[in-house]
PDB file of C-alpha atoms in Angstrom:
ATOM      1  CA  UNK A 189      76.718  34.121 153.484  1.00 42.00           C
ATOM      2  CA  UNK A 190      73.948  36.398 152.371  1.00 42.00           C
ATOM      3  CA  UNK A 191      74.772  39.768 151.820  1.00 41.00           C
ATOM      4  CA  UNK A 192      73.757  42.078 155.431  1.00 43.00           C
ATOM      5  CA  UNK A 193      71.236  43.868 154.482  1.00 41.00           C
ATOM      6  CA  UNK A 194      73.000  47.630 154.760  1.00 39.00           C
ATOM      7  CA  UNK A 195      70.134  50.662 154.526  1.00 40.00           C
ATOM      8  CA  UNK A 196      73.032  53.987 154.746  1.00 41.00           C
ATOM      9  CA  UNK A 197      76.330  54.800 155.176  1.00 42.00           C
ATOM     10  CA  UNK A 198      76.983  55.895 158.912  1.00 43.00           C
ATOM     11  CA  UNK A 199      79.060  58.848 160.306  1.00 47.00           C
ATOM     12  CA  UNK A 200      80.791  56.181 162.188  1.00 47.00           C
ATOM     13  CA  UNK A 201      82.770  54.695 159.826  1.00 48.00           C
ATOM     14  CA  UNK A 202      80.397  51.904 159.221  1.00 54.00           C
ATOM     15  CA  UNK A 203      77.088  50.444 157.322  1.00 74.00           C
ATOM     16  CA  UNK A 204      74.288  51.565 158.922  1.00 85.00           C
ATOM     17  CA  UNK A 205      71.525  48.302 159.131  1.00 91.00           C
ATOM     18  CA  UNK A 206      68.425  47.982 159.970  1.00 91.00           C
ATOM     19  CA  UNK A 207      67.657  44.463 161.289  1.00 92.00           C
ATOM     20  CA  UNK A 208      64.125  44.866 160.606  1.00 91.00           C
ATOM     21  CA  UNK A 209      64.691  44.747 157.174  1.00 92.00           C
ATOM     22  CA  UNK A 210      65.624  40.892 157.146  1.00 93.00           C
ATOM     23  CA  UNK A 211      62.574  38.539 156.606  1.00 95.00           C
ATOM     24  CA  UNK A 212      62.040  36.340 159.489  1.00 94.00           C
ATOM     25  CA  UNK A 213      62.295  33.474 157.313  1.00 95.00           C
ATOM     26  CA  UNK A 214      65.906  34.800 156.132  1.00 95.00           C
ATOM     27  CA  UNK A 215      67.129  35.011 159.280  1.00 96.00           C
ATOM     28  CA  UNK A 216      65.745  31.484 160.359  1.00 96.00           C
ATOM     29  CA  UNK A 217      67.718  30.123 157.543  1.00 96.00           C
ATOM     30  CA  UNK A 218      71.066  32.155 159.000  1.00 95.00           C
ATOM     31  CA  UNK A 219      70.488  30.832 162.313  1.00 97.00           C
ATOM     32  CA  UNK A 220      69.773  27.320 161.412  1.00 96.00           C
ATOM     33  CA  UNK A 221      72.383  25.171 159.802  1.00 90.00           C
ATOM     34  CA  UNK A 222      73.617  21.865 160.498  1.00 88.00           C
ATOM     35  CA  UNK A 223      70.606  20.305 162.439  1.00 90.00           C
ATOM     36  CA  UNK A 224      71.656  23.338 165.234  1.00 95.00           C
ATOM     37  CA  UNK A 225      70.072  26.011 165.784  1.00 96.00           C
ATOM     38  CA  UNK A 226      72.320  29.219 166.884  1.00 97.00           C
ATOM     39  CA  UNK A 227      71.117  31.816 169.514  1.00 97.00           C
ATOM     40  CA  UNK A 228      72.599  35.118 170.385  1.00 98.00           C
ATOM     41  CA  UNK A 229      71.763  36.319 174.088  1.00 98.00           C
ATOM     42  CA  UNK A 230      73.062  40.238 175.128  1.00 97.00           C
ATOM     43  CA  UNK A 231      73.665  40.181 178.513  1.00 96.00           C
ATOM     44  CA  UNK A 232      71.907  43.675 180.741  1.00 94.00           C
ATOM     45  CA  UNK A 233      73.425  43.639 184.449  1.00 93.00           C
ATOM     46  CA  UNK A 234      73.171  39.953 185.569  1.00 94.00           C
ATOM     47  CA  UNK A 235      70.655  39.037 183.203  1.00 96.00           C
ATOM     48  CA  UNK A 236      71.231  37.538 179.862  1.00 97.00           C
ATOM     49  CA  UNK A 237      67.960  37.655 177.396  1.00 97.00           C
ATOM     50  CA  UNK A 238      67.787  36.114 173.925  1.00 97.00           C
ATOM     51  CA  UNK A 239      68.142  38.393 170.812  1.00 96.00           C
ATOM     52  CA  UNK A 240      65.467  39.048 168.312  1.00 95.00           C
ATOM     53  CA  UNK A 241      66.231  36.635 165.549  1.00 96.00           C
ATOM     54  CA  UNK A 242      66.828  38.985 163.151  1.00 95.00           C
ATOM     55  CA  UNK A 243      69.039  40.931 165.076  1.00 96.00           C
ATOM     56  CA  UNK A 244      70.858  37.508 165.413  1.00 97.00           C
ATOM     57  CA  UNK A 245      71.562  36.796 162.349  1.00 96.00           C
ATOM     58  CA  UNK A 246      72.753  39.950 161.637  1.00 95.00           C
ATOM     59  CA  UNK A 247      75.443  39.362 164.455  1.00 96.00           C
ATOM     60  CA  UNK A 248      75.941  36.208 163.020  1.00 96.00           C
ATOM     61  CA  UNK A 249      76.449  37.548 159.291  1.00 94.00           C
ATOM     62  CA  UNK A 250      79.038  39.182 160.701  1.00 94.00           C
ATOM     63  CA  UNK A 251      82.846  38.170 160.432  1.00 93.00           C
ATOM     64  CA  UNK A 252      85.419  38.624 163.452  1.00 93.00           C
ATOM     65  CA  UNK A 253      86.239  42.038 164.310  1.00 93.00           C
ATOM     66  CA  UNK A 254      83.396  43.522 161.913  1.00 92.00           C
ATOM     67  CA  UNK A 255      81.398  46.252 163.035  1.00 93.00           C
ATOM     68  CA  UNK A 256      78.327  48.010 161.492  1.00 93.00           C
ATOM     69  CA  UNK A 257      75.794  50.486 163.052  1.00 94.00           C
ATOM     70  CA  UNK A 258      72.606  49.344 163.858  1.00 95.00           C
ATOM     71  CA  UNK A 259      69.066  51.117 163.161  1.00 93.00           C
ATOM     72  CA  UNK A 260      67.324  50.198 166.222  1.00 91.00           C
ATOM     73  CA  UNK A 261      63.839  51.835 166.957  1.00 89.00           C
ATOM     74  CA  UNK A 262      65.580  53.829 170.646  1.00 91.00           C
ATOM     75  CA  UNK A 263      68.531  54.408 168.851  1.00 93.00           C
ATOM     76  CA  UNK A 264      71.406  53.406 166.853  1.00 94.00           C
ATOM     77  CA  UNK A 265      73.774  50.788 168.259  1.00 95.00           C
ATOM     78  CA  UNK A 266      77.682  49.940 166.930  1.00 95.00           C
ATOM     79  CA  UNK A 267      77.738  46.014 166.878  1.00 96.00           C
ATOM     80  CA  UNK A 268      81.300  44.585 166.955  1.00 96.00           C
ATOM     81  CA  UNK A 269      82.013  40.743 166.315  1.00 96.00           C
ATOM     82  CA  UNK A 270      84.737  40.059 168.957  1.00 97.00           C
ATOM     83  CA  UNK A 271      85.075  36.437 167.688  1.00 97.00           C
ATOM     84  CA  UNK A 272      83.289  33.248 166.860  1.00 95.00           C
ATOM     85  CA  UNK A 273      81.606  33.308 170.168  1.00 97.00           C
ATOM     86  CA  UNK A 274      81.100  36.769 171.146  1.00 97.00           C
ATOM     87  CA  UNK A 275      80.303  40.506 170.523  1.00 98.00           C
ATOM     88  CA  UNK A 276      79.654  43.897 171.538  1.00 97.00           C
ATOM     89  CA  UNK A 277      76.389  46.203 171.258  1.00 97.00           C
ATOM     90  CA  UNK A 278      77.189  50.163 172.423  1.00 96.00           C
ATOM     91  CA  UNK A 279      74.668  52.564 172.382  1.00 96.00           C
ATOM     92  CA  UNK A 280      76.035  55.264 170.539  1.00 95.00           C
ATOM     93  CA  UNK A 281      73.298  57.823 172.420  1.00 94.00           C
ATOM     94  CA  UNK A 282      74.732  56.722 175.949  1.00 95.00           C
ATOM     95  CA  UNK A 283      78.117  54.785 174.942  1.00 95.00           C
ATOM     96  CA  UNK A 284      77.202  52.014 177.542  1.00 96.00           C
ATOM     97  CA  UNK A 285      78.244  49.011 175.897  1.00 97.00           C
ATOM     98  CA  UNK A 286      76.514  45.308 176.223  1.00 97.00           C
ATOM     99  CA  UNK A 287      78.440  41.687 175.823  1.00 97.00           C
ATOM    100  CA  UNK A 288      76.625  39.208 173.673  1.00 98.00           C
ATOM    101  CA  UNK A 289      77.542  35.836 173.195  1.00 98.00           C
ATOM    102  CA  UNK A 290      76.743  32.648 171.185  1.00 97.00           C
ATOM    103  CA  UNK A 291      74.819  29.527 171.847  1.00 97.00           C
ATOM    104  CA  UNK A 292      74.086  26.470 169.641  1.00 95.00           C
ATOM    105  CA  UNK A 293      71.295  24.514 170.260  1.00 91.00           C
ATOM    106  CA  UNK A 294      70.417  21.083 168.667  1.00 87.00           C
ATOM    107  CA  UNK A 295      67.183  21.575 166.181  1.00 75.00           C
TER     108      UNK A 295
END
């Protein structure tokens, strides 16, 4: 796997990343292997909307029960890998916490 690519340390034990820093050609080449293409979708109340592919492959760079703060633009979010097929976005501003899970598509 490519190394993530980490901006700071955080105060929160973790690498602080900013996803934006990952090309969008880099993180088409994380998210497509094996003639499958794999989607990460963060689920807000009953809806579930598709992560910014850079912000997926950064969730998918990650290995189970990994964490590393995330540099968003409204604030900075701890990302947890749960497991193959799912993780956790908090908002450290407001603490509420998101699910996200993994699809694979066919190319």
């Amino acid at each position: 796997a490519a190394p993530t690519p980490f901006v700071a340390p955080s105060a929160y034990g973790s690498n602080r990343v900013n996803p934006a820093n990952m090309s969008a050609e880099e993180a088409q080449r994380v998210l497509s292997k094996d003639g499958h293409l794999t989607v990460w979708k963060v689920q807000y109340s009953d809806e579930w909307h598709e992560c910014g592919p850079q912000f997926a492959a950064l969730v998918e760079q990650l290995s189970a029960s990994a964490s590393v703060t995330v540099a968003m633009s409204d604030a900075d979010y701890l990302l947890k890998r749960v497991d193959e097929k799912q993780a956790l976005q908090q908002n450290l501003s407001t603490g509420v916490t998101h699910k996200i899970i993994r699809l694979i598509h066919p190319n």
